[in-house]
PDB file of C-alpha atoms in Angstrom:
ATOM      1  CA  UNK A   1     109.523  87.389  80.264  1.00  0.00           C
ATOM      2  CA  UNK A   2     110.894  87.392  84.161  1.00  0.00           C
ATOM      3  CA  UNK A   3     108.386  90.222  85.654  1.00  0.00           C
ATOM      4  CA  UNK A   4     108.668  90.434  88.956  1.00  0.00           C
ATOM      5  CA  UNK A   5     105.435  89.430  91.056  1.00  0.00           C
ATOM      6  CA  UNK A   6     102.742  92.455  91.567  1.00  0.00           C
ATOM      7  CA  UNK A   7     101.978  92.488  95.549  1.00  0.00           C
ATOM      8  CA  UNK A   8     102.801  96.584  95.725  1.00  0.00           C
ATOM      9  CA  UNK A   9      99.920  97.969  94.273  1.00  0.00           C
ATOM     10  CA  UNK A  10      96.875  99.783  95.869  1.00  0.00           C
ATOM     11  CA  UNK A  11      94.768  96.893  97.470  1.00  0.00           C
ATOM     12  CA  UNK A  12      92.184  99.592  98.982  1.00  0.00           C
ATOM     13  CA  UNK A  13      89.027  97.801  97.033  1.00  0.00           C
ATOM     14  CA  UNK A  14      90.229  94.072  97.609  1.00  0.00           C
ATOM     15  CA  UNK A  15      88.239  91.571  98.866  1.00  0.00           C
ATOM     16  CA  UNK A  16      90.396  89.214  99.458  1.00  0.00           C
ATOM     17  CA  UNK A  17      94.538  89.006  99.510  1.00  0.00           C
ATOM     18  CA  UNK A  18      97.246  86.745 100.954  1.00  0.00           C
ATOM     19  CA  UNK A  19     100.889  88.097 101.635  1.00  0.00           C
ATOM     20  CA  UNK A  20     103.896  86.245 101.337  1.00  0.00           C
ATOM     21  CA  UNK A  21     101.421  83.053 102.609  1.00  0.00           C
ATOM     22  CA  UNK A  22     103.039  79.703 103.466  1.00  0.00           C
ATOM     23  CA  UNK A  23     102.461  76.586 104.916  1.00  0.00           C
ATOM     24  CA  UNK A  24     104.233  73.577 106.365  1.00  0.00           C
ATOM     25  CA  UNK A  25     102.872  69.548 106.883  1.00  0.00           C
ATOM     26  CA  UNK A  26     105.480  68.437 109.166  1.00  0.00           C
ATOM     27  CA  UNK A  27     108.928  69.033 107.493  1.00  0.00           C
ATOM     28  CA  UNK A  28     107.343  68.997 103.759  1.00  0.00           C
ATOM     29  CA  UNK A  29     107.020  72.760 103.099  1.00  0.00           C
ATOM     30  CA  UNK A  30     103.417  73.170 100.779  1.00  0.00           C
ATOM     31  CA  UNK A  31     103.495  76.602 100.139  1.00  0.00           C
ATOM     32  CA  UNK A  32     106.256  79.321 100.588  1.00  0.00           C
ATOM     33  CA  UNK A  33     105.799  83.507  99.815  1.00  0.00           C
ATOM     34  CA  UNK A  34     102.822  83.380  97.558  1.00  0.00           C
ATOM     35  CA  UNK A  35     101.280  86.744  96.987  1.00  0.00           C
ATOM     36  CA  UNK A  36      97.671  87.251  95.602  1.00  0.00           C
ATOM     37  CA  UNK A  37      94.868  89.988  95.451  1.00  0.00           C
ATOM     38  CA  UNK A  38      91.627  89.207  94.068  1.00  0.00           C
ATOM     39  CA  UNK A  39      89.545  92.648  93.462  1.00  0.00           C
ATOM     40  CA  UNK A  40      85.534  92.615  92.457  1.00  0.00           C
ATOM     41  CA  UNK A  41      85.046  92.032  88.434  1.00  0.00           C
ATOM     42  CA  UNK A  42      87.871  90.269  87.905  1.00  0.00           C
ATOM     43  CA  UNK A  43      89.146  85.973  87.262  1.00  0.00           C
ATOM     44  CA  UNK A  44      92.229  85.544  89.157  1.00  0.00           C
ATOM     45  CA  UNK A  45      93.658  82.292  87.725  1.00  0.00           C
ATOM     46  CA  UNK A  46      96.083  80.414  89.564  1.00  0.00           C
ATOM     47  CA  UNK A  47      98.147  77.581  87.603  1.00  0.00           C
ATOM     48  CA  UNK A  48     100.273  74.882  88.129  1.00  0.00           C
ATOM     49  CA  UNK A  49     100.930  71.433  87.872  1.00  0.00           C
ATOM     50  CA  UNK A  50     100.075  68.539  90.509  1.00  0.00           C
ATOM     51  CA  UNK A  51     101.863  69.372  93.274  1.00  0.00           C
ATOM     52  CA  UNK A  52     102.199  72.852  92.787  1.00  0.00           C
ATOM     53  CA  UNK A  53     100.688  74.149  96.079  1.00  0.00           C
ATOM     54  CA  UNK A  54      97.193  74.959  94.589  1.00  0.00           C
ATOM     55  CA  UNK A  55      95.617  72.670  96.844  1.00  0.00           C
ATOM     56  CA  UNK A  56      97.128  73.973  99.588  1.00  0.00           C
ATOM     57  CA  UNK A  57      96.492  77.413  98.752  1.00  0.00           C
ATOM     58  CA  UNK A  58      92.763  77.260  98.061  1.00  0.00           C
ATOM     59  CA  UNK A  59      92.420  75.125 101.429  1.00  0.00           C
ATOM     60  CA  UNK A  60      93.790  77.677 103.446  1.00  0.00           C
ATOM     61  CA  UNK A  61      91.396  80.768 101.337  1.00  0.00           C
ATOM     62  CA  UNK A  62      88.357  78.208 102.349  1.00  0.00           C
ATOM     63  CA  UNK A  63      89.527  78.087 105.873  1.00  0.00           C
ATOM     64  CA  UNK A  64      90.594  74.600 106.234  1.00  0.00           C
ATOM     65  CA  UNK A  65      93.861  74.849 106.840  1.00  0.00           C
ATOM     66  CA  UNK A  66      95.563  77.555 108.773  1.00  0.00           C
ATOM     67  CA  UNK A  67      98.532  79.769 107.388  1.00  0.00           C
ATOM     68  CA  UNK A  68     101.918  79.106 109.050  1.00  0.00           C
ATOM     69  CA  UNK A  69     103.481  82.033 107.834  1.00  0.00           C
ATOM     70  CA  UNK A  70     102.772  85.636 106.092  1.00  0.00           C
ATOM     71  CA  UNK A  71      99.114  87.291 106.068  1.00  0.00           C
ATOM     72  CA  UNK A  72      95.442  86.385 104.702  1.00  0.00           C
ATOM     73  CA  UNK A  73      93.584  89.631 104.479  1.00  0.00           C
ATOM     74  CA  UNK A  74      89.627  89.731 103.798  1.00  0.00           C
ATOM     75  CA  UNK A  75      88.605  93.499 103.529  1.00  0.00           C
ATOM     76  CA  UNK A  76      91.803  94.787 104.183  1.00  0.00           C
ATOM     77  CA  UNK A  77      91.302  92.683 107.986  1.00  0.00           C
ATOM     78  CA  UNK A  78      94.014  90.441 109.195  1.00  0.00           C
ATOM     79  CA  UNK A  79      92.368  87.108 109.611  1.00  0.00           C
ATOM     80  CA  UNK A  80      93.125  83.587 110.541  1.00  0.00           C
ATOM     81  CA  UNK A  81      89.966  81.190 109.858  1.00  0.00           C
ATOM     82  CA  UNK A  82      89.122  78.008 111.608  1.00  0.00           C
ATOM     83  CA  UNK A  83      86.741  76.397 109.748  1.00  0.00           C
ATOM     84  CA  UNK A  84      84.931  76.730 106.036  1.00  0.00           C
ATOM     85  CA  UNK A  85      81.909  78.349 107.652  1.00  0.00           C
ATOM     86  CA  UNK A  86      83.693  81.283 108.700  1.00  0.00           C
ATOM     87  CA  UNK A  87      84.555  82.165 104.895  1.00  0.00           C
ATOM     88  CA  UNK A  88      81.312  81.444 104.046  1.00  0.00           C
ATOM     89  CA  UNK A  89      79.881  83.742 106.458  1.00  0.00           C
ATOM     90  CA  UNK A  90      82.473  85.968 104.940  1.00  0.00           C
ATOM     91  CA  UNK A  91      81.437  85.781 101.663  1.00  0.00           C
ATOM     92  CA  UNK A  92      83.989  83.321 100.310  1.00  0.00           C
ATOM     93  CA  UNK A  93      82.652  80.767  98.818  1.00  0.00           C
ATOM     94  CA  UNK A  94      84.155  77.428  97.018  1.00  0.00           C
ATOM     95  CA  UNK A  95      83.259  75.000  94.945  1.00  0.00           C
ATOM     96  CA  UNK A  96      85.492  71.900  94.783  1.00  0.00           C
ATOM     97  CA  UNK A  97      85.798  69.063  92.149  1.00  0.00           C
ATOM     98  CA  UNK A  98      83.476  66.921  93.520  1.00  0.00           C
ATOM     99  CA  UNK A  99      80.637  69.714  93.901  1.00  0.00           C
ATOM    100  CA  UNK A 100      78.969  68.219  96.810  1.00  0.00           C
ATOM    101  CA  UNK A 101      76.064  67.414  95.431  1.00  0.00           C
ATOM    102  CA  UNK A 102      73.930  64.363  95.926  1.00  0.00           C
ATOM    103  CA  UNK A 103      73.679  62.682  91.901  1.00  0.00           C
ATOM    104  CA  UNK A 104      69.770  61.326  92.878  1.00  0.00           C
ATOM    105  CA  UNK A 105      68.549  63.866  94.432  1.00  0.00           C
ATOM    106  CA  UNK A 106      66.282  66.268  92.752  1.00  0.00           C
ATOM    107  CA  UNK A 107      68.097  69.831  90.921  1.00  0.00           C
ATOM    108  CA  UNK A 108      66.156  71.978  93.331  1.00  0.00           C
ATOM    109  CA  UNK A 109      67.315  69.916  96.668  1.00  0.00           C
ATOM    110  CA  UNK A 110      70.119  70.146  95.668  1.00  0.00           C
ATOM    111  CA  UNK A 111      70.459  73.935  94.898  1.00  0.00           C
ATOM    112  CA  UNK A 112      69.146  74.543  98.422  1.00  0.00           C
ATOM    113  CA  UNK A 113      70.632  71.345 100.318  1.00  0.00           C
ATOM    114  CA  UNK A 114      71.462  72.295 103.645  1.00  0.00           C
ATOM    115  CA  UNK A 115      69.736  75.948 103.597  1.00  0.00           C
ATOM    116  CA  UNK A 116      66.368  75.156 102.930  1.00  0.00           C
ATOM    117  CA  UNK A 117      63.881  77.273 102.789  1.00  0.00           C
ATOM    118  CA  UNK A 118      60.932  77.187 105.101  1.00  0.00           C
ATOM    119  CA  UNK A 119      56.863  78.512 105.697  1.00  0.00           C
ATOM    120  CA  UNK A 120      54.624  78.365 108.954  1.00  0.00           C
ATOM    121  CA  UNK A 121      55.738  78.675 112.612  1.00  0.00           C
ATOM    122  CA  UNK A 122      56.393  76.505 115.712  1.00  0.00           C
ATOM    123  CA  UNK A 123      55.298  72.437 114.594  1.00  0.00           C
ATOM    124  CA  UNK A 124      53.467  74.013 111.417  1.00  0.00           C
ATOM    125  CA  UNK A 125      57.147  75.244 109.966  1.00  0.00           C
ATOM    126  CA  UNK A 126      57.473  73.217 107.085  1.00  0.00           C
ATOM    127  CA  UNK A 127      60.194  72.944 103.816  1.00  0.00           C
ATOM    128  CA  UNK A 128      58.996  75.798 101.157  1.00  0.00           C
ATOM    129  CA  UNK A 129      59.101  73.450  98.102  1.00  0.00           C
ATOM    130  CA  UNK A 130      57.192  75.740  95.755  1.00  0.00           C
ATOM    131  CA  UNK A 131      59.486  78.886  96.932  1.00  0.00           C
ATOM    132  CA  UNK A 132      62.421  76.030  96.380  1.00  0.00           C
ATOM    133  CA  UNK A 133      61.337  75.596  92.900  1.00  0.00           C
ATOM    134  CA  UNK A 134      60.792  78.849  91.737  1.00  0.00           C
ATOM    135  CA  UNK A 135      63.983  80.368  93.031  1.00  0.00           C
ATOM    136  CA  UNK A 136      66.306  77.687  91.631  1.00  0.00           C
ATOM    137  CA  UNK A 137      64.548  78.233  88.350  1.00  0.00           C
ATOM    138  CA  UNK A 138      65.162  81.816  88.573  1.00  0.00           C
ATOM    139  CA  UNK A 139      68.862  81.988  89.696  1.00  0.00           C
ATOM    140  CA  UNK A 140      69.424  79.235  86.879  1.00  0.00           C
ATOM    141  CA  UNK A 141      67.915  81.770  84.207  1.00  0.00           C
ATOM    142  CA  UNK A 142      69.914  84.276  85.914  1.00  0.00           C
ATOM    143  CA  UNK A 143      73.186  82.716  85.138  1.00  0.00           C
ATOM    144  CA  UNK A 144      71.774  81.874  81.357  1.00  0.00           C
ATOM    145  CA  UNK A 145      70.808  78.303  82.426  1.00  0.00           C
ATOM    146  CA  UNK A 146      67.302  76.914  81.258  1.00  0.00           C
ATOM    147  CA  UNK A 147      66.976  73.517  83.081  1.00  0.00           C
ATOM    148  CA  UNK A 148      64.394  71.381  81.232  1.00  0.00           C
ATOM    149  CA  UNK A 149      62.934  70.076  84.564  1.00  0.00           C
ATOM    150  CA  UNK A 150      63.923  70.849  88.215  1.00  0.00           C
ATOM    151  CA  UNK A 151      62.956  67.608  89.528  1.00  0.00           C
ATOM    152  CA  UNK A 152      65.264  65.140  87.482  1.00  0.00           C
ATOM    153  CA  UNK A 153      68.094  64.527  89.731  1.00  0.00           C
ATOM    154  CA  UNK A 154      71.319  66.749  89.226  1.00  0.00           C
ATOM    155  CA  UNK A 155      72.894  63.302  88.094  1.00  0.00           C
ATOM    156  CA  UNK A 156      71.471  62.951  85.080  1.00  0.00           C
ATOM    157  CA  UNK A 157      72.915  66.531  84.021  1.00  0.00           C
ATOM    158  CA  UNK A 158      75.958  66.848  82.103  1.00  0.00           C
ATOM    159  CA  UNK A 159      79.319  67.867  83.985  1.00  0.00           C
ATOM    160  CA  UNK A 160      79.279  71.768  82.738  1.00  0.00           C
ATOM    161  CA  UNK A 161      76.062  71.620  83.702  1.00  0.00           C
ATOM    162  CA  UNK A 162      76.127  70.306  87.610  1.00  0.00           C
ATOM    163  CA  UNK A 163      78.889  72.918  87.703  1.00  0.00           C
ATOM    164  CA  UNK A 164      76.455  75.431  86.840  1.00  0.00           C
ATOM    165  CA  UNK A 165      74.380  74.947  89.430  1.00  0.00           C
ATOM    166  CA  UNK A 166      77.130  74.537  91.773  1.00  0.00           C
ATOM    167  CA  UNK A 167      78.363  78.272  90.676  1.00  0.00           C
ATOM    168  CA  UNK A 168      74.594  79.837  90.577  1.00  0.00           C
ATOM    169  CA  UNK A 169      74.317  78.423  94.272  1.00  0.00           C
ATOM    170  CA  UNK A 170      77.079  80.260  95.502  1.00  0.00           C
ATOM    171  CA  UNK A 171      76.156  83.233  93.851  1.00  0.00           C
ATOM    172  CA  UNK A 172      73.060  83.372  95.460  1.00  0.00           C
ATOM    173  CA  UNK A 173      73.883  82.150  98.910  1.00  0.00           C
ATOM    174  CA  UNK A 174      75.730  85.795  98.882  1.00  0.00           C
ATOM    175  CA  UNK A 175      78.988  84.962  97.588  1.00  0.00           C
ATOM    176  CA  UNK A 176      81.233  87.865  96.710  1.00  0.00           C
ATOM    177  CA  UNK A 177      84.390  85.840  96.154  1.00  0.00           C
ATOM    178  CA  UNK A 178      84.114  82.455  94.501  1.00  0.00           C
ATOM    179  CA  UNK A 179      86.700  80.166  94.632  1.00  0.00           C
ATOM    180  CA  UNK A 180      86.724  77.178  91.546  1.00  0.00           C
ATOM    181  CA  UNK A 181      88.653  74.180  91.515  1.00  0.00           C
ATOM    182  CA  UNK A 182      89.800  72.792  88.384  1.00  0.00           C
ATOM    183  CA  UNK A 183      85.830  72.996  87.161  1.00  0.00           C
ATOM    184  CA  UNK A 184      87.286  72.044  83.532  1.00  0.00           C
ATOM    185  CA  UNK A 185      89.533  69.373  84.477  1.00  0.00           C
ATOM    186  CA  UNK A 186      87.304  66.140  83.546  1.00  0.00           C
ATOM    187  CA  UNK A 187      84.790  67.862  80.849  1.00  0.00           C
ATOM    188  CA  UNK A 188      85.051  67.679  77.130  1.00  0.00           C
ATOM    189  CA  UNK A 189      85.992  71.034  74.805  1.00  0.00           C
ATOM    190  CA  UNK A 190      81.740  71.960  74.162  1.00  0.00           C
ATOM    191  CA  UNK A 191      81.327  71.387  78.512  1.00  0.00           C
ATOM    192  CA  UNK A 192      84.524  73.248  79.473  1.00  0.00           C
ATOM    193  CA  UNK A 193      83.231  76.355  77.389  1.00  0.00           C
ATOM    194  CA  UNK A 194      79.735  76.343  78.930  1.00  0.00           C
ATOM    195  CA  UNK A 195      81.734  76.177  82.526  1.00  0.00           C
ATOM    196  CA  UNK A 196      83.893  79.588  81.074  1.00  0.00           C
ATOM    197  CA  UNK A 197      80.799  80.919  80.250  1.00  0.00           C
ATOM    198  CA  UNK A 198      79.866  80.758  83.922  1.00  0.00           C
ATOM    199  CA  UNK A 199      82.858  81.838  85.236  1.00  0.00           C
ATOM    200  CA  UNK A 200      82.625  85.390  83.017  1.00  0.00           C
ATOM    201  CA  UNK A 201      79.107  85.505  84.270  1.00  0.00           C
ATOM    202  CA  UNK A 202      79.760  85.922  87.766  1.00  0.00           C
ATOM    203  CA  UNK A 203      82.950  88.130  87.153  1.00  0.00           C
ATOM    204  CA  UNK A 204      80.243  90.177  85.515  1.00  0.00           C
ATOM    205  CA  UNK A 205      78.229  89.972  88.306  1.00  0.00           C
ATOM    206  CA  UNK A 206      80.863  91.927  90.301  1.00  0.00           C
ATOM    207  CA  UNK A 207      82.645  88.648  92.055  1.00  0.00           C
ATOM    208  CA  UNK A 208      85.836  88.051  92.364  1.00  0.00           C
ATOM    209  CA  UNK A 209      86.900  84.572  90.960  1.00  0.00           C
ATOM    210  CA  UNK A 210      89.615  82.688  92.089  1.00  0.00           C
ATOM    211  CA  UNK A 211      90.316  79.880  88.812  1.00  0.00           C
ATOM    212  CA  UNK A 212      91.957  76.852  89.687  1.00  0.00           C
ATOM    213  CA  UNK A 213      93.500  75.214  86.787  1.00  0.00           C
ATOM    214  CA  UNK A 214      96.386  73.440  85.175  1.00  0.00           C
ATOM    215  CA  UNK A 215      95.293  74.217  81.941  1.00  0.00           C
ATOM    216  CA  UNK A 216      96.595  78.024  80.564  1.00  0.00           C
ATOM    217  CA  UNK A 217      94.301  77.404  77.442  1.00  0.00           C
ATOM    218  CA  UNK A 218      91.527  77.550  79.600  1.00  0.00           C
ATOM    219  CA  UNK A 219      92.754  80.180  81.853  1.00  0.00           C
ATOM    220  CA  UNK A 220      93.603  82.758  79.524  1.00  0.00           C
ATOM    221  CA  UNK A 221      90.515  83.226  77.340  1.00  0.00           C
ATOM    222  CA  UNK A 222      88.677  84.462  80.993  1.00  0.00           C
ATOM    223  CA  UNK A 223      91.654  85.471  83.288  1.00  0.00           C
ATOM    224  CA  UNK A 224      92.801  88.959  84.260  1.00  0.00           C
ATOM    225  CA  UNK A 225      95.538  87.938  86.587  1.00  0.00           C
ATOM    226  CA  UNK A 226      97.505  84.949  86.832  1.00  0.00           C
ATOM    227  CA  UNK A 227      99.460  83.576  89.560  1.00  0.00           C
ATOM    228  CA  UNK A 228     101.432  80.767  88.248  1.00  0.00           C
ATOM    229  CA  UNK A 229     102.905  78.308  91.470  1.00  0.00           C
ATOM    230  CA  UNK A 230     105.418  75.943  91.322  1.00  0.00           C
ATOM    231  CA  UNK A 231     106.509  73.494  93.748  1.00  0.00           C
ATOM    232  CA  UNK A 232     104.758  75.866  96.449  1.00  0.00           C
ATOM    233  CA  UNK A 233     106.309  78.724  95.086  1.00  0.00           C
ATOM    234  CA  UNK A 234     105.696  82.045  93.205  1.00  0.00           C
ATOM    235  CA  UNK A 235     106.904  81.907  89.460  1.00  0.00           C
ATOM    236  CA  UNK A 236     104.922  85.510  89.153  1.00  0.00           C
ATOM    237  CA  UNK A 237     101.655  87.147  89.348  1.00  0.00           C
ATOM    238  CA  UNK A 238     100.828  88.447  85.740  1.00  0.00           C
ATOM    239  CA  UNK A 239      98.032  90.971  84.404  1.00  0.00           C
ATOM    240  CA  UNK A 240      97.136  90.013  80.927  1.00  0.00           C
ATOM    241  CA  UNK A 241      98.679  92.358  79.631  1.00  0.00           C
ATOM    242  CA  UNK A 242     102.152  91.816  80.487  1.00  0.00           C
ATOM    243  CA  UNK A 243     102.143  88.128  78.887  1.00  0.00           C
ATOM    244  CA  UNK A 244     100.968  86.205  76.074  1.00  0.00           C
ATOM    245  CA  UNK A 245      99.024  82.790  76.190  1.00  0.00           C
ATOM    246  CA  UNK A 246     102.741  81.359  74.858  1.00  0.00           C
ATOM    247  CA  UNK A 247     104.607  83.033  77.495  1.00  0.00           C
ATOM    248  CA  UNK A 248     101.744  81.524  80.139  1.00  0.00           C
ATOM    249  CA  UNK A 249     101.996  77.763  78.289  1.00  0.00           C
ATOM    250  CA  UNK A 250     106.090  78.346  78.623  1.00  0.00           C
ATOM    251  CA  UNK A 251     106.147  79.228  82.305  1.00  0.00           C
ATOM    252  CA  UNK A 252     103.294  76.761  83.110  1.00  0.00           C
ATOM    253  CA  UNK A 253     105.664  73.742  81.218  1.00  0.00           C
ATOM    254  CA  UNK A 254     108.627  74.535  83.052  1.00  0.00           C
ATOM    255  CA  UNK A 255     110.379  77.205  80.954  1.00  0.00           C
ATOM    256  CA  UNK A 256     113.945  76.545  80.771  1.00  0.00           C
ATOM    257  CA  UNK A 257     113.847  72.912  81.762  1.00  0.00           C
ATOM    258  CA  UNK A 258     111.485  71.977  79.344  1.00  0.00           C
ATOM    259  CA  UNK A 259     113.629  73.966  76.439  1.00  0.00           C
ATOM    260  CA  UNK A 260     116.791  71.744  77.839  1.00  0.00           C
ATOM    261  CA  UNK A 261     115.052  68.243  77.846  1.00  0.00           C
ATOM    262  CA  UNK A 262     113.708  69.375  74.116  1.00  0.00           C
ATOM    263  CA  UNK A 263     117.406  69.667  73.446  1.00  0.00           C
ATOM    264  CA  UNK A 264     118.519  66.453  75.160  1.00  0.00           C
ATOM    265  CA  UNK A 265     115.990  64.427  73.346  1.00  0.00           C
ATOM    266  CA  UNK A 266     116.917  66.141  69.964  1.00  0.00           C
ATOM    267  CA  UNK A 267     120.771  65.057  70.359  1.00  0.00           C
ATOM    268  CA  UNK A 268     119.835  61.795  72.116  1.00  0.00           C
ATOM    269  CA  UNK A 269     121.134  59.177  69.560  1.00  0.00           C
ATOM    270  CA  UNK A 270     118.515  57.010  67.550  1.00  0.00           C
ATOM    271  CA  UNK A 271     120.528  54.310  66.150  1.00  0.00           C
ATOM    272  CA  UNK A 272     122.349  52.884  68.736  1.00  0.00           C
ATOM    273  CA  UNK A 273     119.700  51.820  71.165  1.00  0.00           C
ATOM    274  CA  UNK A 274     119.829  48.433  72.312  1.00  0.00           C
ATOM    275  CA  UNK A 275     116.400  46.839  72.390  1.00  0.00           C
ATOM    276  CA  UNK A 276     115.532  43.516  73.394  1.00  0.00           C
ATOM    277  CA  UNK A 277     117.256  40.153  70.987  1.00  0.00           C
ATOM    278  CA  UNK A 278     120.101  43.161  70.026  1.00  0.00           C
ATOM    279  CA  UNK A 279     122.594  41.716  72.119  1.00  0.00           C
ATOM    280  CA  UNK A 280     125.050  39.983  70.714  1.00  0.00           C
TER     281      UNK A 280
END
């Protein structure tokens, strides 16, 4: 399959979109004509292997780098962020690898760590910790999570979980796109599905979900779209419907060069090596 990427269609209800986006570190070009649209209710999953440009790309959808070339688009407005907060205030919300979250501190410090909630006025304003409580309890129900205790400290919960509350944090800090990187990469089969779980949750909550992964068996059980990247460029954006999960595993191995080293390694001689004491 060799379909063409999908940047013509209508883009009237997108909430966020990048044209023909790239981006340079000195002479090393990062990213080069990459083409997205992410629409509410749906898991756009972009692939690739290290070094593919996903980095890159999710950096500059956060707002901490800056697009050299094409257009980022947020509501159909031409922007150019200059820092993480003004996605945020935007709506667009990401939650890295390393979560940012403090392993001793309690679940519910956590859930509201650096937007606490408050009571009282003037000196008497004081952090809400019974509001605190309550609400991360209820947003965790919300997104099918049942915490046994919000006071043991999120480091004591497993990795799908601490990704959970990651994800329900964004969600209720007003997210509307959410942006996840590689939240399956260092979890076990059971964890990874419990983190999928999530991510259909808040697709079902109307988000858009931007997947970061170089795994297509965990992409295509939840993905609508996929962007596949490859050495900073476009190999296609793909509704699910135009490819298989073999056609995804084939373009995310390398396609073509993979099928030729298979070949080379099936005619590569076996009993002629020369190992070590062989020669004569």
């Amino acid at each position: 399959m060799t379909s063409p990427p999908n940047v013509d269609g209508p883009t009237a209800d997108a909430l966020l979109e990048v044209r023909e986006i790239g981006k340079d570190f000195g002479n090393v070009t990062a990213l080069d004509g990459v083409s997205m649209t992410v629409r509410p209710g749906t898991v756009t999953c972009v692939l690739g292997d290290n070094g593919a440009g996903k980095s890159t790309l999710i950096k500059i959808l956060a707002g901490a780098h800056q697009h050299d070339r094409g257009e980022y688009l947020i509501d159909g407005e031409p922007v150019r962020l200059t820092h993480p907060r003004e996605a945020l205030d935007r709506g667009i919300a990401t939650v890295y690898q390393d979560l940012a979250l403090v392993p001793l501190m309690a679940i519910w410090r956590n859930f509201f760590l650096g937007s606490e909630p408050t009571k009282g006025w003037g000196p008497a304003r004081r952090f809400d910790v019974s509001a605190a409580k309550s609400t991360t309890r209820a947003e965790l129900l919300a997104m099918g999570i049942d915490i046994r205790d919000p006071e043991q400290p999120v480091g004591t919960l497993s990795g799908g979980e601490r990704q959970s509350v990651a994800i329900a944090r964004a969600v209720y800090f007003g997210a509307r796109v959410l942006i996840l990187d590689e939240p399956t990469s260092a979890l076990g089969v059971k964890q990874a599905g419990v983190v999928l779980r999530y991510v259909v949750m808040a697709r079902d909550r109307g988000l858009g979900v931007v997947f970061i992964t170089h795994n297509p068996h965990h992409a295509y059980p939840v993905g609508d779209r996929f962007l596949i990247l490859n050495r900073g460029r476009s190999l296609g954006d793909f509704g699910k419907d135009e490819l298989d999960r073999g056609e995804l595993i084939r373009l995310m191995s390398g396609g073509a060069e993979l099928e030729q080293l298979t070949h080379e390694l099936e005619r590569a001689p076996t009993g002629d090596s020369v190992g070590p004491g062989t020669a004569g």
